[in-house]
PDB file of C-alpha atoms in Angstrom:
ATOM      1  CA  MET A 689       9.485  21.152 -14.836  1.00 58.00           C
ATOM      2  CA  SER A 690      11.250  18.673 -12.560  1.00 74.00           C
ATOM      3  CA  LYS A 691      12.604  15.465 -14.078  1.00 92.00           C
ATOM      4  CA  LYS A 692      10.500  13.616 -11.485  1.00 95.00           C
ATOM      5  CA  VAL A 693       7.218  14.621 -13.131  1.00 96.00           C
ATOM      6  CA  TYR A 694       5.711  12.192 -15.660  1.00 95.00           C
ATOM      7  CA  PRO A 695       2.715  12.878 -17.912  1.00 94.00           C
ATOM      8  CA  ASP A 696       0.653   9.890 -16.774  1.00 94.00           C
ATOM      9  CA  ALA A 697       0.737   6.745 -14.659  1.00 95.00           C
ATOM     10  CA  ALA A 698       1.524   4.375 -17.521  1.00 95.00           C
ATOM     11  CA  THR A 699       4.579   6.390 -18.540  1.00 96.00           C
ATOM     12  CA  ALA A 700       5.782   6.659 -14.959  1.00 96.00           C
ATOM     13  CA  LEU A 701       5.720   2.860 -14.571  1.00 96.00           C
ATOM     14  CA  ALA A 702       6.669   1.798 -18.094  1.00 92.00           C
ATOM     15  CA  ASP A 703      10.292   0.757 -17.454  1.00 94.00           C
ATOM     16  CA  LEU A 704       9.820  -0.321 -13.829  1.00 96.00           C
ATOM     17  CA  LEU A 705       7.391  -3.233 -14.064  1.00 96.00           C
ATOM     18  CA  ARG A 706       8.427  -6.847 -14.478  1.00 97.00           C
ATOM     19  CA  ASP A 707       6.939 -10.247 -13.775  1.00 97.00           C
ATOM     20  CA  GLY A 708       7.524 -11.583 -10.275  1.00 96.00           C
ATOM     21  CA  MET A 709       8.273  -8.255  -8.609  1.00 97.00           C
ATOM     22  CA  THR A 710       7.126  -7.072  -5.166  1.00 97.00           C
ATOM     23  CA  ILE A 711       4.917  -3.977  -5.035  1.00 97.00           C
ATOM     24  CA  MET A 712       3.737  -2.009  -2.001  1.00 97.00           C
ATOM     25  CA  SER A 713       0.413  -0.274  -2.585  1.00 95.00           C
ATOM     26  CA  GLY A 714      -0.650   2.511  -0.239  1.00 93.00           C
ATOM     27  CA  GLY A 715      -4.034   3.361   1.196  1.00 91.00           C
ATOM     28  CA  PHE A 716      -6.398   2.195   3.921  1.00 88.00           C
ATOM     29  CA  GLY A 717      -9.457   0.333   2.699  1.00 81.00           C
ATOM     30  CA  LEU A 718     -10.386   2.367  -0.380  1.00 81.00           C
ATOM     31  CA  CYS A 719      -9.123   5.628   1.114  1.00 84.00           C
ATOM     32  CA  GLY A 720      -5.941   7.083  -0.350  1.00 88.00           C
ATOM     33  CA  ILE A 721      -5.296   4.281  -2.829  1.00 91.00           C
ATOM     34  CA  PRO A 722      -3.241   5.025  -5.971  1.00 94.00           C
ATOM     35  CA  GLU A 723      -6.091   4.401  -8.403  1.00 94.00           C
ATOM     36  CA  ASN A 724      -4.294   5.553 -11.546  1.00 95.00           C
ATOM     37  CA  LEU A 725      -1.121   3.590 -10.835  1.00 97.00           C
ATOM     38  CA  ILE A 726      -3.049   0.391 -10.037  1.00 96.00           C
ATOM     39  CA  LEU A 727      -4.929   0.722 -13.340  1.00 95.00           C
ATOM     40  CA  ALA A 728      -1.636   1.222 -15.189  1.00 96.00           C
ATOM     41  CA  ILE A 729      -0.257  -1.958 -13.614  1.00 97.00           C
ATOM     42  CA  ARG A 730      -3.310  -3.864 -14.789  1.00 95.00           C
ATOM     43  CA  GLU A 731      -2.989  -2.506 -18.324  1.00 95.00           C
ATOM     44  CA  SER A 732       0.721  -3.425 -18.435  1.00 95.00           C
ATOM     45  CA  GLY A 733      -0.106  -7.126 -18.090  1.00 94.00           C
ATOM     46  CA  VAL A 734       2.718  -7.780 -15.605  1.00 96.00           C
ATOM     47  CA  ARG A 735       2.127 -11.024 -13.674  1.00 96.00           C
ATOM     48  CA  ASP A 736       3.136 -13.167 -10.672  1.00 96.00           C
ATOM     49  CA  LEU A 737       3.188 -10.136  -8.402  1.00 97.00           C
ATOM     50  CA  THR A 738       3.670 -10.083  -4.658  1.00 97.00           C
ATOM     51  CA  VAL A 739       1.578  -7.186  -3.359  1.00 96.00           C
ATOM     52  CA  ILE A 740       2.046  -5.711   0.111  1.00 97.00           C
ATOM     53  CA  SER A 741      -1.019  -3.740   1.112  1.00 94.00           C
ATOM     54  CA  ASN A 742      -3.226  -3.230   4.133  1.00 92.00           C
ATOM     55  CA  ASN A 743      -6.110  -4.700   2.128  1.00 88.00           C
ATOM     56  CA  ALA A 744      -6.946  -6.337  -1.193  1.00 85.00           C
ATOM     57  CA  GLY A 745      -9.431  -3.756  -2.459  1.00 84.00           C
ATOM     58  CA  ILE A 746     -12.934  -4.828  -3.405  1.00 85.00           C
ATOM     59  CA  ASP A 747     -14.362  -6.652  -6.402  1.00 84.00           C
ATOM     60  CA  GLY A 748     -13.905  -4.442  -9.440  1.00 85.00           C
ATOM     61  CA  PHE A 749     -11.980  -1.650  -7.748  1.00 87.00           C
ATOM     62  CA  GLY A 750      -8.596  -0.951  -6.193  1.00 87.00           C
ATOM     63  CA  LEU A 751      -6.307  -3.964  -6.031  1.00 89.00           C
ATOM     64  CA  GLY A 752      -9.364  -6.080  -6.789  1.00 90.00           C
ATOM     65  CA  ILE A 753      -8.853  -5.373 -10.499  1.00 92.00           C
ATOM     66  CA  LEU A 754      -5.423  -7.055 -10.357  1.00 94.00           C
ATOM     67  CA  LEU A 755      -6.950 -10.104  -8.696  1.00 93.00           C
ATOM     68  CA  GLU A 756      -9.608 -10.343 -11.391  1.00 93.00           C
ATOM     69  CA  THR A 757      -6.926 -10.526 -14.076  1.00 94.00           C
ATOM     70  CA  ARG A 758      -4.907 -12.987 -11.938  1.00 95.00           C
ATOM     71  CA  GLN A 759      -1.827 -10.796 -11.978  1.00 94.00           C
ATOM     72  CA  VAL A 760      -1.239 -11.252  -8.231  1.00 95.00           C
ATOM     73  CA  ARG A 761       0.386 -14.448  -6.990  1.00 95.00           C
ATOM     74  CA  ARG A 762       0.858 -13.504  -3.326  1.00 96.00           C
ATOM     75  CA  MET A 763      -0.621 -10.956  -0.925  1.00 94.00           C
ATOM     76  CA  VAL A 764       0.953  -9.649   2.295  1.00 95.00           C
ATOM     77  CA  SER A 765      -1.976  -8.009   4.066  1.00 93.00           C
ATOM     78  CA  SER A 766      -3.895  -7.509   7.292  1.00 91.00           C
ATOM     79  CA  TYR A 767      -7.491  -7.295   6.022  1.00 85.00           C
ATOM     80  CA  VAL A 768      -9.029  -8.962   2.991  1.00 80.00           C
ATOM     81  CA  GLY A 769     -12.670  -9.420   4.019  1.00 76.00           C
ATOM     82  CA  GLU A 770     -14.352  -7.249   1.375  1.00 77.00           C
ATOM     83  CA  ASN A 771     -13.181  -9.146  -1.696  1.00 84.00           C
ATOM     84  CA  LYS A 772     -15.027 -12.238  -2.937  1.00 89.00           C
ATOM     85  CA  THR A 773     -12.531 -12.737  -5.763  1.00 90.00           C
ATOM     86  CA  PHE A 774      -9.744 -12.888  -3.206  1.00 88.00           C
ATOM     87  CA  GLU A 775     -11.698 -15.406  -1.142  1.00 89.00           C
ATOM     88  CA  LYS A 776     -12.351 -17.705  -4.100  1.00 91.00           C
ATOM     89  CA  GLN A 777      -8.758 -17.661  -5.311  1.00 92.00           C
ATOM     90  CA  TYR A 778      -7.330 -18.189  -1.827  1.00 91.00           C
ATOM     91  CA  LEU A 779      -9.641 -21.076  -0.960  1.00 92.00           C
ATOM     92  CA  ALA A 780      -8.889 -22.681  -4.324  1.00 93.00           C
ATOM     93  CA  GLY A 781      -5.146 -22.531  -3.618  1.00 92.00           C
ATOM     94  CA  GLU A 782      -4.582 -20.086  -6.474  1.00 91.00           C
ATOM     95  CA  LEU A 783      -3.442 -17.168  -4.313  1.00 91.00           C
ATOM     96  CA  GLU A 784      -0.892 -17.128  -1.504  1.00 93.00           C
ATOM     97  CA  LEU A 785      -1.530 -15.048   1.615  1.00 92.00           C
ATOM     98  CA  GLU A 786       0.775 -13.885   4.383  1.00 92.00           C
ATOM     99  CA  PHE A 787      -1.575 -12.557   7.055  1.00 90.00           C
ATOM    100  CA  ASN A 788      -0.337  -9.927   9.516  1.00 92.00           C
ATOM    101  CA  PRO A 789      -1.853  -8.158  12.504  1.00 93.00           C
ATOM    102  CA  GLN A 790      -2.415  -4.625  11.228  1.00 93.00           C
ATOM    103  CA  GLY A 791      -0.010  -2.925  13.633  1.00 94.00           C
ATOM    104  CA  THR A 792       2.641  -5.530  12.886  1.00 95.00           C
ATOM    105  CA  LEU A 793       2.256  -4.953   9.149  1.00 96.00           C
ATOM    106  CA  ALA A 794       2.604  -1.203   9.624  1.00 95.00           C
ATOM    107  CA  GLU A 795       5.725  -1.628  11.745  1.00 96.00           C
ATOM    108  CA  ARG A 796       7.271  -4.140   9.327  1.00 97.00           C
ATOM    109  CA  ILE A 797       6.937  -1.572   6.554  1.00 97.00           C
ATOM    110  CA  ARG A 798       8.231   1.270   8.728  1.00 97.00           C
ATOM    111  CA  ALA A 799      11.173  -0.881   9.803  1.00 97.00           C
ATOM    112  CA  GLY A 800      12.017  -1.775   6.226  1.00 96.00           C
ATOM    113  CA  GLY A 801      12.016   1.876   5.259  1.00 96.00           C
ATOM    114  CA  ALA A 802      14.285   2.693   8.202  1.00 96.00           C
ATOM    115  CA  GLY A 803      16.795  -0.013   7.311  1.00 96.00           C
ATOM    116  CA  ILE A 804      15.833  -2.225  10.272  1.00 97.00           C
ATOM    117  CA  PRO A 805      15.926  -5.877   9.157  1.00 97.00           C
ATOM    118  CA  ALA A 806      13.881  -7.276  12.071  1.00 97.00           C
ATOM    119  CA  PHE A 807      12.261  -6.433  15.406  1.00 97.00           C
ATOM    120  CA  PHE A 808      10.525  -8.187  18.298  1.00 97.00           C
ATOM    121  CA  THR A 809       6.879  -7.702  19.254  1.00 97.00           C
ATOM    122  CA  LYS A 810       4.474  -9.302  21.732  1.00 96.00           C
ATOM    123  CA  THR A 811       1.672  -9.317  19.155  1.00 95.00           C
ATOM    124  CA  GLY A 812       0.995 -12.861  17.973  1.00 93.00           C
ATOM    125  CA  VAL A 813       2.975 -14.724  20.622  1.00 95.00           C
ATOM    126  CA  GLY A 814       1.316 -18.063  21.332  1.00 93.00           C
ATOM    127  CA  THR A 815      -0.766 -17.968  18.129  1.00 94.00           C
ATOM    128  CA  ILE A 816      -0.308 -19.211  14.560  1.00 91.00           C
ATOM    129  CA  VAL A 817       1.145 -15.799  13.764  1.00 91.00           C
ATOM    130  CA  ALA A 818       4.311 -16.933  15.554  1.00 93.00           C
ATOM    131  CA  ASP A 819       4.567 -20.322  13.827  1.00 93.00           C
ATOM    132  CA  GLY A 820       8.028 -20.818  12.352  1.00 93.00           C
ATOM    133  CA  LYS A 821       9.355 -17.545  13.782  1.00 95.00           C
ATOM    134  CA  GLU A 822      11.937 -16.935  16.467  1.00 96.00           C
ATOM    135  CA  VAL A 823      10.469 -16.254  19.913  1.00 96.00           C
ATOM    136  CA  ARG A 824      12.753 -14.660  22.505  1.00 97.00           C
ATOM    137  CA  GLU A 825      12.331 -13.601  26.116  1.00 96.00           C
ATOM    138  CA  PHE A 826      12.973 -10.025  27.231  1.00 96.00           C
ATOM    139  CA  ASP A 827      12.462  -8.954  30.849  1.00 96.00           C
ATOM    140  CA  GLY A 828      10.375 -12.025  31.560  1.00 95.00           C
ATOM    141  CA  GLU A 829       8.052 -11.595  28.543  1.00 96.00           C
ATOM    142  CA  GLU A 830       8.026 -13.486  25.250  1.00 97.00           C
ATOM    143  CA  TYR A 831       8.312 -11.658  21.942  1.00 97.00           C
ATOM    144  CA  VAL A 832       8.145 -12.898  18.367  1.00 96.00           C
ATOM    145  CA  MET A 833      10.588 -11.701  15.726  1.00 97.00           C
ATOM    146  CA  GLU A 834       9.145 -10.058  12.623  1.00 97.00           C
ATOM    147  CA  ARG A 835      11.128  -9.113   9.524  1.00 96.00           C
ATOM    148  CA  GLY A 836      11.108  -5.629   8.054  1.00 97.00           C
ATOM    149  CA  LEU A 837       9.519  -5.314   4.609  1.00 97.00           C
ATOM    150  CA  VAL A 838      10.882  -3.642   1.499  1.00 97.00           C
ATOM    151  CA  ALA A 839       9.562  -3.684  -2.058  1.00 97.00           C
ATOM    152  CA  ASP A 840      10.912  -3.348  -5.559  1.00 97.00           C
ATOM    153  CA  LEU A 841       8.289  -0.646  -6.122  1.00 97.00           C
ATOM    154  CA  SER A 842       6.062   1.426  -3.852  1.00 97.00           C
ATOM    155  CA  ILE A 843       3.018   3.156  -5.332  1.00 97.00           C
ATOM    156  CA  VAL A 844       1.429   5.802  -3.121  1.00 97.00           C
ATOM    157  CA  LYS A 845      -1.277   8.437  -3.390  1.00 96.00           C
ATOM    158  CA  ALA A 846      -1.199  11.915  -1.829  1.00 96.00           C
ATOM    159  CA  TRP A 847      -3.629  14.815  -1.695  1.00 95.00           C
ATOM    160  CA  LYS A 848      -1.014  17.346  -2.750  1.00 95.00           C
ATOM    161  CA  GLY A 849       2.563  17.158  -3.970  1.00 96.00           C
ATOM    162  CA  ASP A 850       5.114  19.446  -5.538  1.00 95.00           C
ATOM    163  CA  ILE A 851       7.263  18.787  -8.580  1.00 95.00           C
ATOM    164  CA  GLU A 852      10.183  17.690  -6.381  1.00 94.00           C
ATOM    165  CA  GLY A 853       8.124  14.870  -4.864  1.00 95.00           C
ATOM    166  CA  ASN A 854       7.285  16.356  -1.467  1.00 97.00           C
ATOM    167  CA  LEU A 855       3.901  14.974  -0.411  1.00 97.00           C
ATOM    168  CA  ILE A 856       0.986  15.860   1.873  1.00 96.00           C
ATOM    169  CA  TYR A 857      -1.692  13.285   2.716  1.00 95.00           C
ATOM    170  CA  ARG A 858      -5.151  13.891   4.127  1.00 92.00           C
ATOM    171  CA  MET A 859      -6.630  12.134   7.144  1.00 90.00           C
ATOM    172  CA  THR A 860      -6.986   8.344   6.775  1.00 88.00           C
ATOM    173  CA  ALA A 861      -4.714   8.299   3.715  1.00 88.00           C
ATOM    174  CA  ARG A 862      -1.796   8.818   6.131  1.00 88.00           C
ATOM    175  CA  ASN A 863      -2.148   5.325   7.625  1.00 91.00           C
ATOM    176  CA  PHE A 864       0.043   3.402   5.174  1.00 93.00           C
ATOM    177  CA  ASN A 865       1.137   5.729   2.361  1.00 95.00           C
ATOM    178  CA  PRO A 866       3.905   7.596   4.261  1.00 95.00           C
ATOM    179  CA  MET A 867       5.728   4.500   5.496  1.00 96.00           C
ATOM    180  CA  MET A 868       5.388   2.721   2.148  1.00 96.00           C
ATOM    181  CA  ALA A 869       6.946   5.727   0.427  1.00 97.00           C
ATOM    182  CA  THR A 870      10.122   5.066   2.429  1.00 97.00           C
ATOM    183  CA  ALA A 871      10.204   1.278   1.947  1.00 96.00           C
ATOM    184  CA  GLY A 872      10.309   0.978  -1.839  1.00 96.00           C
ATOM    185  CA  ARG A 873      13.531   0.736  -3.790  1.00 96.00           C
ATOM    186  CA  MET A 874      11.619   2.910  -6.243  1.00 96.00           C
ATOM    187  CA  THR A 875       8.665   5.030  -5.139  1.00 97.00           C
ATOM    188  CA  VAL A 876       6.149   6.478  -7.582  1.00 97.00           C
ATOM    189  CA  ALA A 877       3.500   8.866  -6.266  1.00 97.00           C
ATOM    190  CA  GLU A 878       0.267  10.113  -7.754  1.00 96.00           C
ATOM    191  CA  VAL A 879      -1.301  13.270  -6.389  1.00 96.00           C
ATOM    192  CA  GLU A 880      -4.618  15.035  -6.673  1.00 94.00           C
ATOM    193  CA  HIS A 881      -2.963  18.451  -6.849  1.00 95.00           C
ATOM    194  CA  LEU A 882       0.509  18.954  -8.331  1.00 96.00           C
ATOM    195  CA  VAL A 883       2.055  22.324  -7.415  1.00 95.00           C
ATOM    196  CA  PRO A 884       5.343  24.139  -8.067  1.00 94.00           C
ATOM    197  CA  ALA A 885       8.346  23.621  -5.809  1.00 92.00           C
ATOM    198  CA  GLY A 886       8.250  25.814  -2.722  1.00 90.00           C
ATOM    199  CA  GLU A 887       4.464  26.061  -2.540  1.00 91.00           C
ATOM    200  CA  LEU A 888       4.121  23.482   0.241  1.00 93.00           C
ATOM    201  CA  GLY A 889       4.854  24.665   3.758  1.00 90.00           C
ATOM    202  CA  ALA A 890       7.902  22.830   5.096  1.00 91.00           C
ATOM    203  CA  ASP A 891       6.150  21.913   8.344  1.00 92.00           C
ATOM    204  CA  ALA A 892       3.165  20.465   6.449  1.00 93.00           C
ATOM    205  CA  ILE A 893       5.136  17.944   4.378  1.00 96.00           C
ATOM    206  CA  HIS A 894       4.611  14.305   5.404  1.00 96.00           C
ATOM    207  CA  THR A 895       6.890  12.599   2.862  1.00 96.00           C
ATOM    208  CA  PRO A 896      10.073  14.441   1.842  1.00 96.00           C
ATOM    209  CA  GLY A 897      10.794  14.394  -1.872  1.00 95.00           C
ATOM    210  CA  ILE A 898      14.043  12.462  -1.356  1.00 95.00           C
ATOM    211  CA  PHE A 899      11.948   9.293  -1.067  1.00 96.00           C
ATOM    212  CA  VAL A 900       9.930   9.892  -4.250  1.00 96.00           C
ATOM    213  CA  LYS A 901      11.593   9.206  -7.590  1.00 96.00           C
ATOM    214  CA  ARG A 902       8.618   9.855  -9.880  1.00 96.00           C
ATOM    215  CA  ILE A 903       5.362  11.764  -9.535  1.00 96.00           C
ATOM    216  CA  VAL A 904       2.247  12.090 -11.656  1.00 96.00           C
ATOM    217  CA  ALA A 905      -0.914  14.180 -11.409  1.00 94.00           C
ATOM    218  CA  GLY A 906      -3.781  11.700 -11.060  1.00 85.00           C
ATOM    219  CA  ARG A 907      -7.194  12.115 -12.634  1.00 81.00           C
ATOM    220  CA  ASP A 908     -10.730  10.715 -12.735  1.00 77.00           C
ATOM    221  CA  TYR A 909     -10.737   9.695  -9.075  1.00 75.00           C
ATOM    222  CA  GLU A 910     -13.793   7.718  -7.984  1.00 72.00           C
ATOM    223  CA  LYS A 911     -13.124   7.732  -4.224  1.00 70.00           C
ATOM    224  CA  ARG A 912     -15.614   4.978  -3.597  1.00 66.00           C
ATOM    225  CA  ILE A 913     -17.110   4.337  -0.175  1.00 67.00           C
ATOM    226  CA  GLU A 914     -16.259   0.823   1.008  1.00 65.00           C
ATOM    227  CA  GLN A 915     -19.325   0.375   3.192  1.00 67.00           C
ATOM    228  CA  ARG A 916     -22.044   3.001   3.031  1.00 68.00           C
ATOM    229  CA  THR A 917     -23.956   3.473   6.294  1.00 71.00           C
ATOM    230  CA  THR A 918     -26.928   5.832   6.294  1.00 73.00           C
ATOM    231  CA  ARG A 919     -29.835   6.778   8.516  1.00 75.00           C
ATOM    232  CA  ALA A 920     -33.066   8.647   7.913  1.00 75.00           C
ATOM    233  CA  ARG A 921     -32.792  12.448   8.016  1.00 74.00           C
ATOM    234  CA  GLY A 922     -33.512  13.756  11.505  1.00 72.00           C
ATOM    235  CA  GLU A 923     -33.062  10.328  13.112  1.00 67.00           C
ATOM    236  CA  ALA A 924     -31.034  10.382  16.326  1.00 60.00           C
TER     237      ALA A 924
END
């Protein structure tokens, strides 16, 4: 068995967590979130975290469980509208928020993983998004400078991975997990299916194992639906 494989999420994170650290957490809404690793962070009791994530989970699930225990001091996100706990803490001045347009957040993470310290984008020019940031003109157009993002720890979730850390994501789970896997000084992945080395087709791999330092087979996934929309059977 590869030295990258750990028996459970708590063991994989045991010597990595500390108060005040920055953590990237993969997933889009509730899709493709590292449920087991988030739970292990909660159980560790680590505090004053800065969490970089597309969203803040919902009340009682996902990153929402870290907000309930007040382990998060600051969020760097693009969408937080499903979490009442987040709203209450933010409006009470108990939680810091750095809001980002979603594409900008994705590119900041990708840039950080690629070793790019900053880039210029038109998104946000002339709005509060650009407040306090450098604005420069290129070819007659104004662009605002955004910094690349890196984290002390990235936690990601994949559909399938091998014991060397190569990962395959499914569908919407590919939105933020792959880039976050590259932008953490330490990346820990949980997977639904852990397979031997060589079983994944080389052309199917989304995250090469060189980016993943530790991997764990997840369990007891809930895969909740963020907003359930239904219609009567046979209705057009």
